[in-house]
C-alpha positions as MATLAB code, in Angstrom:
seq = 'MKKRMTLSLPVKLAIGLFFLVAVLLPLARMLAYMGGTDVMGVLAANNTRRACLNSLKVGLLTTVIALPLAYALAWCVTRTRVPGKGLWGVLFTLPILIPSISQGSGLIILFGANGILTRALHLPGNIYGLHGIVIGEIMYVTPIVFLMLADVLTYEDYTPYEAAQVLGIPRRARFTAVTLPFLRRTLVSAVFTAFSLSVTDYGVPLTIGGKVKTLPVLMYEDVVGLVDFGKGSVIGAILLIPAVLAFLADFLAREQSGGFVTADFPLEKNRKKEGAALVLCGAVGLFMLLPVAAFGVLMCMTNYPIDMTFTLDNITKTLRMEGGTYLLNSLAISVGVGVIGVVVGTASAYCTTRMRSPVSRVLHLFSIVTMAIPGLVLGLAYVLFFKTTVIYGTLAILILANMMHFFASPYLMFYNTFGKLNENLEAVGLTLGVSRLRIIRDVVLPQCRGTMLEAFSYFFVNSMITISAVSFLANSSTRPVALLIPIYEAQSFLECSAFVSIAILACNLVVKAAVALLKGALRRAEG';
ca = [
     -34.166  -17.382   45.895;
     -30.174  -15.951   46.819;
     -28.662  -17.790   44.825;
     -31.138  -17.050   41.982;
     -30.445  -13.724   42.090;
     -26.477  -14.033   42.416;
     -26.479  -16.083   38.516;
     -27.110  -12.543   37.724;
     -23.252  -11.606   37.917;
     -21.670  -14.528   35.587;
     -24.347  -13.097   33.482;
     -23.334   -9.714   33.808;
     -20.094  -10.610   33.476;
     -20.207  -12.827   30.245;
     -21.788   -9.508   28.237;
     -19.089   -6.996   30.323;
     -16.451  -10.028   28.837;
     -17.924   -9.828   25.702;
     -17.333   -6.198   25.501;
     -14.066   -5.843   26.679;
     -12.980   -8.183   23.553;
     -15.227   -6.400   20.619;
     -14.612   -3.016   21.397;
     -12.184   -1.720   24.303;
      -9.344   -4.272   23.534;
      -9.446   -3.668   19.711;
      -9.797    0.453   20.485;
      -6.724   -0.286   23.142;
      -4.418   -2.290   20.307;
      -5.174    0.325   18.042;
      -4.152    3.488   20.251;
      -0.712    1.136   21.446;
      -0.492    1.183   17.356;
       0.903    4.906   17.944;
       3.430    3.813   20.382;
       5.884    3.043   17.079;
       4.541    5.679   14.666;
       6.399    9.909   14.445;
       2.948   10.660   16.248;
       4.370   14.812   16.244;
       5.431   14.443   12.747;
       2.293   13.269   11.226;
       0.323   16.080   13.299;
       2.459   18.174   11.599;
       2.887   16.885    7.883;
       1.424   19.819    5.830;
      -1.400   16.945    3.951;
      -2.845   16.370    7.900;
      -2.792   19.885    8.651;
      -4.898   20.858    5.789;
      -7.311   17.811    6.015;
      -7.790   18.572    9.818;
      -8.797   22.450    8.561;
     -10.808   21.154    5.531;
     -12.404   19.075    7.872;
     -13.008   21.520   10.985;
     -14.976   23.660    8.069;
     -17.362   21.164    6.876;
     -18.298   20.219   10.392;
     -18.643   24.257   11.162;
     -20.406   24.958    7.942;
     -22.714   21.668    8.361;
     -23.230   22.549   11.658;
     -24.061   26.358   11.108;
     -26.978   25.053    8.633;
     -28.223   22.119    9.313;
     -29.042   22.530   12.826;
     -31.282   25.666   11.986;
     -32.694   23.615    9.092;
     -33.759   20.806   11.243;
     -35.780   22.471   13.069;
     -37.965   24.609   10.306;
     -38.936   21.433    9.470;
     -39.156   19.681   12.844;
     -41.129   23.091   13.634;
     -43.525   22.841    9.951;
     -43.930   19.368   11.035;
     -45.124   19.527   14.690;
     -46.520   23.076   14.702;
     -48.605   23.853   12.188;
     -50.470   22.097   10.472;
     -49.193   22.227    7.004;
     -50.694   19.208    4.854;
     -48.723   15.603    4.012;
     -46.643   15.745    6.982;
     -46.652   12.272    6.544;
     -45.111   12.494    3.305;
     -42.610   15.143    4.847;
     -41.440   13.079    6.984;
     -40.982    9.471    4.894;
     -38.693   12.334    2.185;
     -36.979   14.585    4.738;
     -35.579   10.782    6.172;
     -34.808    9.123    2.802;
     -30.823   10.275    2.959;
     -30.596    7.976    5.485;
     -31.361    4.915    3.784;
     -29.084    5.581    1.618;
     -25.492    5.368    1.520;
     -23.895    8.869    2.827;
     -21.723    7.764   -0.361;
     -24.636    8.642   -2.179;
     -25.447   11.037   -1.973;
     -21.925   12.856   -3.229;
     -22.637   10.328   -5.794;
     -26.618   12.005   -6.695;
     -24.857   15.259   -5.883;
     -22.152   14.575   -8.665;
     -25.416   13.352  -11.206;
     -27.317   16.128  -10.758;
     -25.077   19.455  -10.452;
     -21.665   17.503  -12.088;
     -19.542   18.783  -15.071;
     -22.103   16.258  -17.455;
     -25.048   16.639  -14.859;
     -28.764   16.019  -15.266;
     -29.804   19.406  -14.212;
     -26.416   21.059  -14.910;
     -27.042   20.050  -18.930;
     -30.651   21.045  -18.405;
     -30.488   24.262  -16.431;
     -26.791   25.493  -18.051;
     -25.165   25.509  -14.555;
     -21.787   25.897  -14.330;
     -21.456   22.385  -13.205;
     -18.437   23.091  -10.501;
     -20.135   21.234   -7.683;
     -16.417   19.591   -6.388;
     -14.605   20.574   -3.525;
     -15.337   22.248    0.008;
     -18.502   23.263   -1.087;
     -20.128   20.065   -2.872;
     -18.723   18.184    0.841;
     -20.816   20.441    2.877;
     -23.618   20.399    0.399;
     -23.769   16.810    1.318;
     -22.891   16.560    4.676;
     -25.894   18.962    5.136;
     -27.972   16.399    3.183;
     -27.044   13.490    5.691;
     -27.254   15.039    9.119;
     -29.855   17.051    8.343;
     -32.577   14.239    8.616;
     -30.639   12.810   11.886;
     -30.507   15.850   13.445;
     -34.361   16.673   12.531;
     -35.612   13.479   14.161;
     -33.956   14.477   17.241;
     -35.499   18.159   17.276;
     -39.413   16.752   16.063;
     -39.237   14.165   18.450;
     -38.805   16.615   21.562;
     -41.031   19.525   19.953;
     -43.562   16.567   19.699;
     -43.658   15.926   23.741;
     -43.199   19.596   25.130;
     -45.923   20.422   27.275;
     -46.897   24.196   26.370;
     -48.650   24.965   30.024;
     -45.413   26.705   30.070;
     -46.579   28.963   26.977;
     -50.077   29.521   28.971;
     -48.269   31.547   31.845;
     -46.180   33.072   29.368;
     -48.819   34.324   27.488;
     -50.671   35.437   31.580;
     -47.670   36.687   32.539;
     -47.724   39.075   29.473;
     -44.506   37.698   27.577;
     -44.391   38.991   24.340;
     -44.781   35.887   21.441;
     -41.358   36.611   20.664;
     -39.610   36.683   23.499;
     -41.335   33.419   24.080;
     -38.780   31.856   21.955;
     -35.987   32.594   24.256;
     -37.797   32.743   27.719;
     -39.649   28.971   27.052;
     -38.210   26.907   23.947;
     -34.687   27.749   23.697;
     -34.080   26.821   28.001;
     -36.465   23.531   26.717;
     -34.310   22.307   24.122;
     -30.894   23.679   25.452;
     -30.136   20.264   26.326;
     -31.357   18.870   22.708;
     -29.732   21.341   21.134;
     -26.273   20.741   22.282;
     -26.713   16.694   22.090;
     -27.756   18.295   18.017;
     -25.130   20.514   17.825;
     -22.299   17.852   18.822;
     -23.672   15.374   17.202;
     -23.863   17.094   13.564;
     -20.542   18.112   14.260;
     -19.307   14.624   14.523;
     -21.066   13.063   11.653;
     -20.155   15.624    9.269;
     -16.081   15.521   10.545;
     -16.387   11.310   10.552;
     -18.154   10.744    7.737;
     -15.690    9.942    4.410;
     -18.493    8.404    2.272;
     -19.264   11.956    0.422;
     -16.076   13.394    0.975;
     -14.961   10.193   -0.656;
     -16.614   11.280   -3.845;
     -16.704   14.633   -4.231;
     -14.329   16.250   -2.424;
     -12.021   16.264   -5.377;
      -8.188   18.526   -4.325;
     -10.008   18.865   -1.025;
      -9.270   16.061    1.347;
     -10.773   15.095    4.746;
      -9.283   13.411    7.614;
     -11.532   10.081    7.203;
     -10.424   10.410    3.322;
      -6.937   11.058    4.687;
      -6.885    7.848    6.911;
      -8.655    6.033    4.545;
      -5.779    6.568    1.530;
      -3.028    6.319    3.952;
      -4.678    2.633    5.540;
      -5.897    0.861    2.161;
      -2.991    3.121   -0.310;
      -0.402    3.430    1.709;
      -0.238    0.406    3.848;
       0.234    2.578    6.751;
      -1.539    1.433    9.690;
       0.336    3.632   11.998;
      -0.531    7.161    9.890;
      -3.889    5.328   10.809;
      -3.969    4.781   13.672;
      -2.855    8.778   14.786;
      -5.679   10.002   12.355;
      -7.807    7.446   13.884;
      -7.466    9.347   17.907;
      -7.916   12.303   15.808;
     -11.188   11.672   14.959;
     -11.766   10.491   18.226;
     -11.978   13.066   19.872;
     -15.357   14.974   17.933;
     -16.836   11.518   18.671;
     -16.494   11.757   22.318;
     -17.244   14.801   22.799;
     -20.429   14.357   20.837;
     -21.400   11.458   22.939;
     -20.683   13.185   26.195;
     -23.229   15.826   25.090;
     -25.446   12.788   24.475;
     -24.838   10.927   27.289;
     -25.289   14.130   29.785;
     -28.254   14.916   28.098;
     -30.261   11.900   28.368;
     -29.347   11.601   31.964;
     -30.599   14.759   33.052;
     -33.772   14.571   30.867;
     -37.248   14.454   31.982;
     -40.349   15.773   32.444;
     -43.532   14.938   31.417;
     -46.821   16.961   29.386;
     -49.722   17.998   31.111;
     -51.466   19.728   28.124;
     -50.800   19.743   24.041;
     -49.935   22.440   21.692;
     -53.095   23.418   20.057;
     -52.597   23.837   16.483;
     -54.712   26.533   15.033;
     -55.904   27.376   11.576;
     -53.124   30.341   10.004;
     -52.862   29.880    6.407;
     -50.506   32.353    6.089;
     -47.952   29.951    8.285;
     -49.062   27.293    6.849;
     -48.064   28.602    2.912;
     -44.420   28.860    4.442;
     -44.634   25.697    5.798;
     -45.565   23.505    2.659;
     -43.373   25.962    0.890;
     -40.139   24.967    3.090;
     -41.037   21.434    3.837;
     -41.650   21.226   -0.370;
     -38.314   22.874   -1.681;
     -36.311   20.605    1.101;
     -38.229   17.531    0.704;
     -38.079   17.796   -3.658;
     -34.673   18.125   -2.494;
     -34.097   15.210   -0.331;
     -35.999   13.282   -3.542;
     -33.695   14.198   -6.170;
     -30.479   12.065   -6.255;
     -32.969    9.431   -5.783;
     -34.647   10.846   -8.793;
     -31.647   10.779  -10.600;
     -30.241    6.937   -9.873;
     -33.636    5.920  -10.732;
     -33.778    7.742  -14.691;
     -29.104    7.531  -14.708;
     -30.091    3.713  -14.295;
     -31.833    2.857  -17.332;
     -29.517    5.140  -19.855;
     -27.435    3.345  -21.825;
     -23.838    5.311  -21.322;
     -24.762    8.927  -20.020;
     -24.371   11.486  -21.129;
     -23.524    9.574  -24.687;
     -26.183    7.699  -25.635;
     -29.025    8.267  -23.374;
     -31.680    5.875  -24.221;
     -33.810    3.613  -21.940;
     -32.077    0.381  -21.606;
     -32.448   -2.243  -18.402;
     -28.796   -3.549  -19.401;
     -27.160   -1.666  -16.468;
     -29.902   -4.109  -14.088;
     -27.870   -7.791  -15.616;
     -25.414   -5.591  -16.227;
     -24.843   -5.240  -12.471;
     -25.505   -8.624  -11.472;
     -23.400   -9.991  -13.764;
     -20.211   -7.797  -12.127;
     -21.151  -10.017   -9.075;
     -23.716   -7.251   -7.580;
     -26.480   -9.502   -6.603;
     -23.435  -11.877   -4.791;
     -22.444   -8.628   -2.754;
     -25.949   -7.749   -2.411;
     -26.976  -10.414   -1.034;
     -23.775  -10.183    1.701;
     -25.082   -7.329    2.770;
     -28.616   -9.005    3.371;
     -27.182  -11.848    5.180;
     -24.521   -9.144    7.058;
     -27.841   -6.863    8.352;
     -29.851   -9.772    8.838;
     -27.137  -11.413   11.070;
     -26.067   -7.829   12.526;
     -30.582   -7.431   13.480;
     -30.565  -10.891   14.825;
     -28.039  -10.778   16.853;
     -27.479   -7.299   18.146;
     -31.353   -7.050   19.400;
     -30.977  -10.605   21.882;
     -27.411   -9.063   22.837;
     -28.787   -5.539   23.950;
     -32.104   -7.497   24.792;
     -29.659   -9.091   26.951;
     -27.081   -6.140   28.445;
     -30.733   -3.669   28.675;
     -32.079   -6.022   31.000;
     -29.075   -6.361   32.905;
     -28.256   -2.683   33.447;
     -32.154   -1.832   34.009;
     -34.040   -5.272   35.828;
     -30.820   -6.552   37.661;
     -29.530   -3.768   39.059;
     -25.963   -3.489   40.881;
     -22.236   -1.365   40.867;
     -21.242   -4.059   37.802;
     -24.777   -2.644   36.091;
     -23.339    0.531   36.010;
     -20.504   -0.139   34.098;
     -22.053   -2.495   31.678;
     -24.604    0.514   30.808;
     -21.507    2.567   29.882;
     -19.567    0.197   28.116;
     -22.871   -0.696   26.385;
     -23.089    3.244   25.185;
     -19.246    3.521   24.013;
     -19.446    2.485   21.049;
     -21.487    5.609   20.521;
     -17.982    7.963   20.566;
     -16.179    5.665   17.852;
     -16.530    6.440   14.709;
     -16.833    3.577   12.037;
     -13.958    4.156   10.442;
     -11.666    4.218   13.922;
     -13.373    0.719   15.015;
     -12.777   -0.926   11.793;
      -9.136   -0.482   11.742;
      -9.211   -1.753   15.325;
     -10.816   -4.326   13.975;
      -8.214   -5.298   11.605;
      -5.611   -4.320   14.106;
      -6.407   -6.772   16.563;
      -8.479   -9.900   15.071;
      -6.432  -10.274   11.686;
      -4.661  -13.338   12.754;
      -7.908  -14.856   13.965;
     -10.171  -17.027   12.651;
     -13.402  -14.464   12.080;
     -10.699  -12.223   10.178;
     -11.982  -12.308    6.386;
     -15.637  -13.768    6.958;
     -18.731  -12.647    7.144;
     -18.604  -12.702   10.959;
     -16.545   -9.816   11.392;
     -18.104   -7.820    9.354;
     -21.668   -8.841   11.516;
     -19.791   -8.179   14.711;
     -18.118   -4.559   13.466;
     -21.330   -3.158   12.304;
     -23.094   -4.859   15.384;
     -20.858   -2.734   17.890;
     -21.040    0.408   15.713;
     -24.392    0.904   15.873;
     -24.853   -1.362   18.801;
     -26.000    2.234   21.377;
     -28.874    3.477   19.748;
     -31.009   -0.141   20.359;
     -29.707   -0.420   23.504;
     -30.795    2.837   24.776;
     -34.104    1.863   23.163;
     -34.526   -1.191   24.862;
     -32.981    0.411   28.314;
     -35.850    2.840   28.151;
     -38.655   -0.025   27.413;
     -37.472   -2.543   30.235;
     -37.202    0.938   32.546;
     -40.288    1.695   32.622;
     -41.611   -1.891   33.491;
     -42.366   -2.470   37.088;
     -39.323   -3.096   39.221;
     -40.870   -5.320   41.463;
     -42.402   -8.115   38.948;
     -39.265  -10.785   39.536;
     -38.776  -10.127   42.827;
     -42.551  -10.931   43.270;
     -42.249  -13.644   40.519;
     -39.045  -15.197   42.922;
     -41.601  -15.258   45.586;
     -44.310  -17.038   44.282;
     -41.440  -19.522   42.929;
     -41.687  -18.374   39.675;
     -38.189  -18.551   38.239;
     -36.363  -14.478   36.183;
     -36.497  -16.849   32.730;
     -40.062  -17.646   33.046;
     -40.840  -14.196   33.612;
     -38.831  -13.160   30.800;
     -40.194  -15.151   28.997;
     -44.081  -14.839   29.852;
     -43.977  -11.028   31.234;
     -40.885   -9.247   29.887;
     -40.449   -9.611   26.653;
     -43.812   -9.454   25.117;
     -43.917   -5.762   26.527;
     -40.996   -4.764   24.152;
     -41.736   -7.205   21.108;
     -42.055   -3.097   19.505;
     -39.003   -2.193   20.583;
     -37.424   -5.416   18.981;
     -39.274   -4.792   15.483;
     -37.649   -1.045   15.587;
     -34.046   -2.503   16.678;
     -34.326   -4.533   13.705;
     -34.368   -2.181   11.453;
     -32.245    0.601   12.774;
     -29.581   -2.136   13.075;
     -30.742   -3.552    9.570;
     -30.898   -0.241    7.804;
     -27.841    0.410    9.032;
     -25.585   -2.076    8.070;
     -27.062   -2.019    4.374;
     -25.756    2.021    3.877;
     -22.350    2.110    5.825;
     -18.796    1.458    4.326;
     -17.281    3.284    6.780;
     -16.744    0.094    9.290;
     -16.668   -2.715    7.019;
     -14.813   -0.697    4.369;
     -11.010   -1.813    6.073;
     -12.598   -5.624    6.620;
     -14.240   -6.751    3.268;
     -12.094   -8.357    0.873;
     -13.775   -9.790   -2.990;
     -15.789  -12.555   -1.128;
     -17.332  -11.075    1.726;
     -17.571   -7.131    0.056;
     -21.408   -5.087    1.247;
     -22.807   -4.033   -2.078;
     -22.085   -0.327   -0.949;
     -18.660   -0.286   -0.765;
     -19.229   -1.148   -4.802;
     -20.544    2.525   -5.335;
     -16.902    4.180   -5.179;
     -15.621    1.109   -6.859;
     -18.212    1.331   -9.987;
     -17.723    5.521  -10.042;
     -13.775    4.919  -10.419;
     -14.704    2.636  -13.585;
     -16.936    5.400  -14.491;
     -20.291    2.681  -14.725;
     -22.145    5.496  -12.968;
     -25.372    3.534  -13.756;
     -24.713    0.384  -12.310;
     -23.694    2.798   -9.375;
     -27.149    4.630   -9.878;
     -28.865    1.217   -9.349;
     -26.938   -0.333   -6.178;
     -28.181    2.922   -4.266;
     -31.517    2.132   -5.747;
     -31.177   -1.346   -4.667;
     -29.872   -0.841   -1.025;
     -32.851    1.958   -1.026;
     -35.742   -0.659   -2.423;
     -34.445   -2.963    0.955;
     -34.576   -0.691    3.507;
     -37.909    0.693    2.569;
     -39.307   -3.116    2.745;
     -38.062   -3.955    5.442;
     -38.866   -0.421    7.687;
     -42.892   -1.120    5.549;
     -42.125   -4.748    7.055;
     -41.418   -3.476   10.317;
     -44.162   -1.013   10.604;
     -46.893   -3.687    9.262;
     -46.123   -6.071   12.160;
     -45.557   -3.140   14.865;
     -49.879   -2.137   13.482;
     -50.994   -5.875   13.430;
     -49.377   -5.867   17.503;
     -51.066   -2.944   18.818;
     -54.006   -4.028   17.413;
     -53.730   -7.788   19.340;
     -53.492   -6.408   22.604;
     -55.876   -3.668   21.821;
];
């Protein structure tokens, strides 16, 4: 039995070595690259200071607006009897199924100088600049914060509110006395998440920023346009700061979370409350849907806004320009990331939860550290570390980059699932002469099939929409389809760009629907 148990150490060391090569060494290489760069000169440069200030403004404004909006939406869905809760949940999260760069493109199509709504409503069409970036980032960030808050509100215990009512605490005072203390950790995590995502995103600022440049856009221009890896590394180090803070806030919130529900919230019928919730949900849902609707309209126009006759030629035109090849690249990358990510995530989480030791704690930290690394930074680190290796310039490096970029959240799914299983399963099995591998195959893995499907869906969807982690790594033969959006827009092929966004959304919706059907089938089979 002792020999069997000691086999866990080589497995953990192998996984730890993988993370060392896939994350820590590339990041160290990027930071070391700053050694030959005039760091103070880069920091003191006017364009760097302006970009820092712009990024700070975008992060603060987005957080201040997105957080209360997301809370209001989560409250409407979880605390009222507003009709169509399933529909609102889909509409609110629709923006996370398309690239962030599509948010900026959608706003341009709607509110730009020749935008659909600009022409129809005779609007000024001045969507470009800081305010346009903030609007795009709000659309990008709000769905993520909404999911965080809706999840925690769903599992809030009603018992403290009953006690507050018995004690005579007024209804308005209960929010500060009961709700805020309960939400404190999640709100802190949400604040840092919203700020970090909006500061480190470059999809929205790249399309709609105009003359207003943020740090990610400046980093992209310096690395791709000027091939200045030193300056890019300095900016990458700056972008690590908000991401690391978000990581620490989320890590501490998870470590300190706990509690259970003894009484569910009663949803009393209140027409005024339901009416207000319906108005808010309808307005936000419509705004989230508008860019997608605009893509659907634009891709069927001959040449917007000159010739607005209906056509399907834009689809064939996109396919002739290798759009179909790049879509296949994205599908191959996303499926590869999903399959390999599920395998590695399952193995890593099993080692950290079911084979505990001091090495397990280190491995756990390795598994979640990628949460603190923005995609652009990881992509640059990969360029500097892997540029002389055989995987550079292949789909393999794009799969690896995306897998590590999105690894932390699926890993935590497995971590929580394995942590809920009886901790004595393996010990009892070994006592009875049943090998650990057989226990894993026959007992552990069947218990986490739903989690495996959710993890695959998470990997797939995010790999389809990302442009940050792969921007520096893709070439003309390995380019994912999402990277065609800025290319087509630069060439004024807006109709083709719209079709690409719709194609990505369609692929993600198919996978999400398939996962939902499979999970439903599993539940029916089990019960």
